[in-house]
mmCIF file of C-alpha atoms in Angstrom:
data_model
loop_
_atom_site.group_PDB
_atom_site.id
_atom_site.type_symbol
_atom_site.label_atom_id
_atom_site.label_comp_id
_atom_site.label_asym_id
_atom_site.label_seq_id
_atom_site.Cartn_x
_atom_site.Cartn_y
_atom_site.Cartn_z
ATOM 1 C CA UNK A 370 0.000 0.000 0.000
ATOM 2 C CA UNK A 371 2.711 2.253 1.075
ATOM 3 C CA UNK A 372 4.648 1.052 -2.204
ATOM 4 C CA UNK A 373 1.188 2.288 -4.273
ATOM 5 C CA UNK A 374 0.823 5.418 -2.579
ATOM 6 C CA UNK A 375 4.968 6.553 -3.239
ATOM 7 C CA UNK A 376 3.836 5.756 -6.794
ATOM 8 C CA UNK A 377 1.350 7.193 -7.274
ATOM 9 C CA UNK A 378 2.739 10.772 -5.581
ATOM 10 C CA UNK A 379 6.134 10.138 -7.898
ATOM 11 C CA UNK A 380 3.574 10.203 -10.761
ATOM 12 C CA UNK A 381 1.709 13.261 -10.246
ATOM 13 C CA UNK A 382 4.710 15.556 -9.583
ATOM 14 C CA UNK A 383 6.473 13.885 -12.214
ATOM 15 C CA UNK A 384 3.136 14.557 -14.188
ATOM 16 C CA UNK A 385 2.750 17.716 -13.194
ATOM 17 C CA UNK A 386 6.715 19.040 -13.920
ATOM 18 C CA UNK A 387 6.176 17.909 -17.678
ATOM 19 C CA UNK A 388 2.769 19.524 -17.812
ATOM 20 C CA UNK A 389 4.289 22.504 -16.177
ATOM 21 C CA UNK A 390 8.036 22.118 -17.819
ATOM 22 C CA UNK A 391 7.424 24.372 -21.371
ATOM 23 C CA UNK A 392 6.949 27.415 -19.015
ATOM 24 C CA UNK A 393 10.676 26.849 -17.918
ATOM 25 C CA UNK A 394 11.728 26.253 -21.879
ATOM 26 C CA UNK A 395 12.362 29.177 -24.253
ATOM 27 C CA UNK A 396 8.737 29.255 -24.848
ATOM 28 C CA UNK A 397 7.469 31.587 -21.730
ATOM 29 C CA UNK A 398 10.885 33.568 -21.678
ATOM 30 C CA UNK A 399 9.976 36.288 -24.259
ATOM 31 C CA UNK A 400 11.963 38.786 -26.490
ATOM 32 C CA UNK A 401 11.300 41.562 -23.883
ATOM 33 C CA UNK A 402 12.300 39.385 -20.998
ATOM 34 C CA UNK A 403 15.613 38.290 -22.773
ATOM 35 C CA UNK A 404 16.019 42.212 -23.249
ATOM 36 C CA UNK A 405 15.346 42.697 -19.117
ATOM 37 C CA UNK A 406 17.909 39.671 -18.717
ATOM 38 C CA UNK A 407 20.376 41.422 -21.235
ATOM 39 C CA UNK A 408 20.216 44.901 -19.517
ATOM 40 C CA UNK A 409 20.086 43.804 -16.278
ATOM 41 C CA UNK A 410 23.743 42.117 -16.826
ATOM 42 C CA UNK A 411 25.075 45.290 -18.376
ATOM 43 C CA UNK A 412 23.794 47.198 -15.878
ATOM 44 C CA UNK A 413 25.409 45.255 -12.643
ATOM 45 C CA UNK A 414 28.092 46.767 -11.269
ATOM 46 C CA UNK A 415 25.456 49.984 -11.456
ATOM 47 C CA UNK A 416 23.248 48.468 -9.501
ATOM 48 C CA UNK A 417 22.707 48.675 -5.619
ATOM 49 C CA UNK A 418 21.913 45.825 -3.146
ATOM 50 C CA UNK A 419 18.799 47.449 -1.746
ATOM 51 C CA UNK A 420 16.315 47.620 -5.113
ATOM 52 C CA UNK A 421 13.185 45.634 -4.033
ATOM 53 C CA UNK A 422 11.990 46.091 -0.552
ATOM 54 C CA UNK A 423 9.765 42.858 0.611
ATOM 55 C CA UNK A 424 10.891 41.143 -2.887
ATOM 56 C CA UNK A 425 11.405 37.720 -2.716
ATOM 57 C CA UNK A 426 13.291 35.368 -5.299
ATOM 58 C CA UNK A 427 12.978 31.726 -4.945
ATOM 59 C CA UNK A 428 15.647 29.440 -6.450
ATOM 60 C CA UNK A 429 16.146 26.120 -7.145
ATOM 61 C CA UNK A 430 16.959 23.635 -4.750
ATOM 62 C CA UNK A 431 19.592 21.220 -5.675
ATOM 63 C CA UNK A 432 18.854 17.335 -5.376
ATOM 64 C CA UNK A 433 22.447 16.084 -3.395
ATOM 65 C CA UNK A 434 20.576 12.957 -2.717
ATOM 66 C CA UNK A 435 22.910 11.604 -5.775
ATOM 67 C CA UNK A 436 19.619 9.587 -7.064
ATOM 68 C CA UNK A 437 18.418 11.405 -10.565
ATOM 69 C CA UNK A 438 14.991 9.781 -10.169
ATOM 70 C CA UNK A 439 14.561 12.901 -7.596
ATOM 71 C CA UNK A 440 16.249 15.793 -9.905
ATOM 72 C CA UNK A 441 12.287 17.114 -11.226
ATOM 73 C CA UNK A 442 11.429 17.721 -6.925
ATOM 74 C CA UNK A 443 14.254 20.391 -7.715
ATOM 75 C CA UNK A 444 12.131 22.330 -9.830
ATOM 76 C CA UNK A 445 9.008 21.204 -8.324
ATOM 77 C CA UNK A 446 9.272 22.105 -5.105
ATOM 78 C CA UNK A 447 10.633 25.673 -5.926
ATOM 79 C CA UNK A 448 7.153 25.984 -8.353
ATOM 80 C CA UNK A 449 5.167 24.592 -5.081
ATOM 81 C CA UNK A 450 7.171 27.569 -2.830
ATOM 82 C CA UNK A 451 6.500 30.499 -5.279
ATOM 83 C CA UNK A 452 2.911 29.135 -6.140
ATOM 84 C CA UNK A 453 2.466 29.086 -2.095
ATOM 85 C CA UNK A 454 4.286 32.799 -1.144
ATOM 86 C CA UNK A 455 2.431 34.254 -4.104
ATOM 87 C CA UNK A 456 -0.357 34.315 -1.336
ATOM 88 C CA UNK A 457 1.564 35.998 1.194
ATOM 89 C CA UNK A 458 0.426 39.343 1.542
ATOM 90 C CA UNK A 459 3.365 41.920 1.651
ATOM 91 C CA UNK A 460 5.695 39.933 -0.129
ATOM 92 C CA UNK A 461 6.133 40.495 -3.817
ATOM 93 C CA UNK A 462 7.581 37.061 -5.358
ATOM 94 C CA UNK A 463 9.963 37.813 -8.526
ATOM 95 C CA UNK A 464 8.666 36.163 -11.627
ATOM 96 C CA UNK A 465 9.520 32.486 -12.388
ATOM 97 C CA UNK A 466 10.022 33.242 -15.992
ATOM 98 C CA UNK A 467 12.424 36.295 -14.991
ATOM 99 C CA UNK A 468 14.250 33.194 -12.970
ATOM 100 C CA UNK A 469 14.486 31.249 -16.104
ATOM 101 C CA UNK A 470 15.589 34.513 -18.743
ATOM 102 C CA UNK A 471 18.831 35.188 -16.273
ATOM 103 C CA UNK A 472 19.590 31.470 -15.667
ATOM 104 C CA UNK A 473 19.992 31.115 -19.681
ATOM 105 C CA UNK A 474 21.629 34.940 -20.014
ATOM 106 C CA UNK A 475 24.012 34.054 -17.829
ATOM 107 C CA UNK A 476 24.891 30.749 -19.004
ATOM 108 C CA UNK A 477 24.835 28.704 -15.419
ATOM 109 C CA UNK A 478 22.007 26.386 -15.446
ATOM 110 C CA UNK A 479 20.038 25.555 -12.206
ATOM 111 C CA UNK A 480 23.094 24.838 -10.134
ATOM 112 C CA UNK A 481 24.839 27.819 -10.681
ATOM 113 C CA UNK A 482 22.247 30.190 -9.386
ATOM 114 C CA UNK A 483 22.015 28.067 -5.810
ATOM 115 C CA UNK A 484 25.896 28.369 -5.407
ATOM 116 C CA UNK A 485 27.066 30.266 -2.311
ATOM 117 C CA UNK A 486 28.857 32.654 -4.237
ATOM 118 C CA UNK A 487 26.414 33.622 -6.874
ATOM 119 C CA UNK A 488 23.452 33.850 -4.863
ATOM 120 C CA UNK A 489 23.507 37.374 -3.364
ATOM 121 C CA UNK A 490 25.217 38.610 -7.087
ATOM 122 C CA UNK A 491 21.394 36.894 -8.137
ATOM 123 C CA UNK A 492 19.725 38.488 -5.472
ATOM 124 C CA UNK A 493 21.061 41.923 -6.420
ATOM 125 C CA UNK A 494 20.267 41.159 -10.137
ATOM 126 C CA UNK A 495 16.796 40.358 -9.236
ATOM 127 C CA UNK A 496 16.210 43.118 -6.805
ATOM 128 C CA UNK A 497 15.285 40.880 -4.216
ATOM 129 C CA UNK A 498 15.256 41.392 -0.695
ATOM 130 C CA UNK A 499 15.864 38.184 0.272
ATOM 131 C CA UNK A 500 16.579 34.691 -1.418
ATOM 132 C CA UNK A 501 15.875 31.235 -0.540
ATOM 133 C CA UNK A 502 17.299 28.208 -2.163
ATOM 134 C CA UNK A 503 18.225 25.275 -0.653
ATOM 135 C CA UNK A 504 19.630 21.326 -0.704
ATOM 136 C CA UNK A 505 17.561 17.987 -0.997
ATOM 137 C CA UNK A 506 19.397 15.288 1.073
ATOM 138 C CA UNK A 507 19.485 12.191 1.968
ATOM 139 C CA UNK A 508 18.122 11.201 5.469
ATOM 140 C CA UNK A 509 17.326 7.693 7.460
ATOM 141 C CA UNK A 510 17.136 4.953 4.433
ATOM 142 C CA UNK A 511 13.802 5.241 2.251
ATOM 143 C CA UNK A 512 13.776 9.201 3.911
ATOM 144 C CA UNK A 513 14.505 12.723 2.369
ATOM 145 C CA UNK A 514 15.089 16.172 4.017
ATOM 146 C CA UNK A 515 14.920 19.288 2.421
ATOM 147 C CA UNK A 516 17.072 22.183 3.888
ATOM 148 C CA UNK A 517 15.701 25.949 3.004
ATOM 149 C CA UNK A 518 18.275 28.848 3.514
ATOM 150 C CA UNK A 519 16.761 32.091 3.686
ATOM 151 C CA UNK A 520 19.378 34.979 2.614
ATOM 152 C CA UNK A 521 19.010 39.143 3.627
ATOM 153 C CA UNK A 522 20.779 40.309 -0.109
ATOM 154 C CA UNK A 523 21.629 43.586 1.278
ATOM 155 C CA UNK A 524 23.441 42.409 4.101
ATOM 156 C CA UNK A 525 24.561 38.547 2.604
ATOM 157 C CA UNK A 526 23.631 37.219 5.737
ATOM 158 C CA UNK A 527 21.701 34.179 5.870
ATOM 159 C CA UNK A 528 18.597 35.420 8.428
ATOM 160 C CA UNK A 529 17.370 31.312 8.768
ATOM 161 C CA UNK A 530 17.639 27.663 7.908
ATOM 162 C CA UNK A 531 14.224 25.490 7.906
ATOM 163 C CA UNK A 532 14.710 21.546 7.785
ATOM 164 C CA UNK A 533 11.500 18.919 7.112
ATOM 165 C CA UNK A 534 12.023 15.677 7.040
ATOM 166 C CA UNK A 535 9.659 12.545 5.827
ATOM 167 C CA UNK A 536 9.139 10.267 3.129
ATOM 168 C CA UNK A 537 8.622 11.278 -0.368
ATOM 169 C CA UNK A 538 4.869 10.554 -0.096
ATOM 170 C CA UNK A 539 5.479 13.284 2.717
ATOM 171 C CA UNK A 540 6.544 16.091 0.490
ATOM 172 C CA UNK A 541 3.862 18.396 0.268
ATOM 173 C CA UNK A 542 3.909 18.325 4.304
ATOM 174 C CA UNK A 543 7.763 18.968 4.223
ATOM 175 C CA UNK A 544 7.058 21.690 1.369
ATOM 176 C CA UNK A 545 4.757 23.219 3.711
ATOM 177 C CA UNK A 546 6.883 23.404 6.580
ATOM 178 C CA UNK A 547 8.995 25.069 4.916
ATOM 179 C CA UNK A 548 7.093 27.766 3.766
ATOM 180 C CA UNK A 549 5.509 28.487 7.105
ATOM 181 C CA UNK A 550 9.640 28.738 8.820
ATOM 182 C CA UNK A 551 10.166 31.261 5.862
ATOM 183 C CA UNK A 552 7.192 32.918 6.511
ATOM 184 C CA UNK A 553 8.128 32.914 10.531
ATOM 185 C CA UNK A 554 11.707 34.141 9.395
ATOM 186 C CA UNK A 555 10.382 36.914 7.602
ATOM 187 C CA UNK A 556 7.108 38.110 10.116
#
């Protein structure tokens, strides 16, 4: 039953990043928004820290689990985040398909946007008050945990870290957990 259930879950959100995955292809990233990307670049070194007060940019979080069956939760669960703190009243959420235009300006894929380096450069690109990313890890055999980092741009300083752990029929309780520390870490 158990077995089923796991399944069945894999299937949807595997289901459901296909369905969803042309909105992270070229087709949703328009001319204008490669422009924005484009300028944006140029413009960097121009640009101060402190742009978007109450902005919030969600990244990917990166599967270390080492199993590629779970590499689709990494764009998944940042969809089921930004879906989730779109709600949030007082927080402005930066646009998924503004994600995706600088990811492919800037020529680093999904990992390079989550790397400790690049992530406040991303944040400040974005004009984003804060950024959260994060790591999907291995826990207890048969169990995942997903680790959240929440990061204050203008400062670089991370301001939390949020940790859920469960089975991967428990994911949209861990996803949830998550959102409500990162809504606790920000008031």
């Amino acid at each position: 039953m158990n077995e089923r259930w796991f399944s069945r879950s894999l299937s949807f959100v595997l289901f459901w990043v296909v369905l969803t995955s042309s909105t992270w292809g070229g087709q949703v990233v328009t001319k204008d928004t490669r422009l924005w990307a484009k300028e944006v670049l140029k413009e960097e070194k121009a640009l101060q820290a402190k742009e978007g007060r109450n902005t919030l940019a969600v990244l990917y979080f990166q599967n270390r689990t080492g199993q590629s069956a779970l590499d689709p939760f990494q764009k998944g669960l940042t969809l089921m985040l930004i879906t989730d703190l779109s709600t949030v009243r007082g927080i402005q959420i930066v646009e998924r398909v503004r994600l995706q235009a600088l990811i492919e300006e800037m020529d680093i894929g999904v990992y390079g946007l989550i790397e400790p380096d690049t992530a406040p450069q991303v944040g400040k690109l974005f004009g984003a008050q804060w950024l959260v990313g994060g790591d999907i890890l291995e826990g207890q055999p048969t169990q995942l945990q997903i680790q959240s980092n929440l990061l204050d741009v203008p400062v670089q300083k991370t301001i939390g870290q949020s940790m859920a752990k469960g089975n991967l029929s428990d994911l949209f309780r861990m996803e949830k957990e998550i959102l409500f520390d990162i809504i606790k870490l920000l008031n």
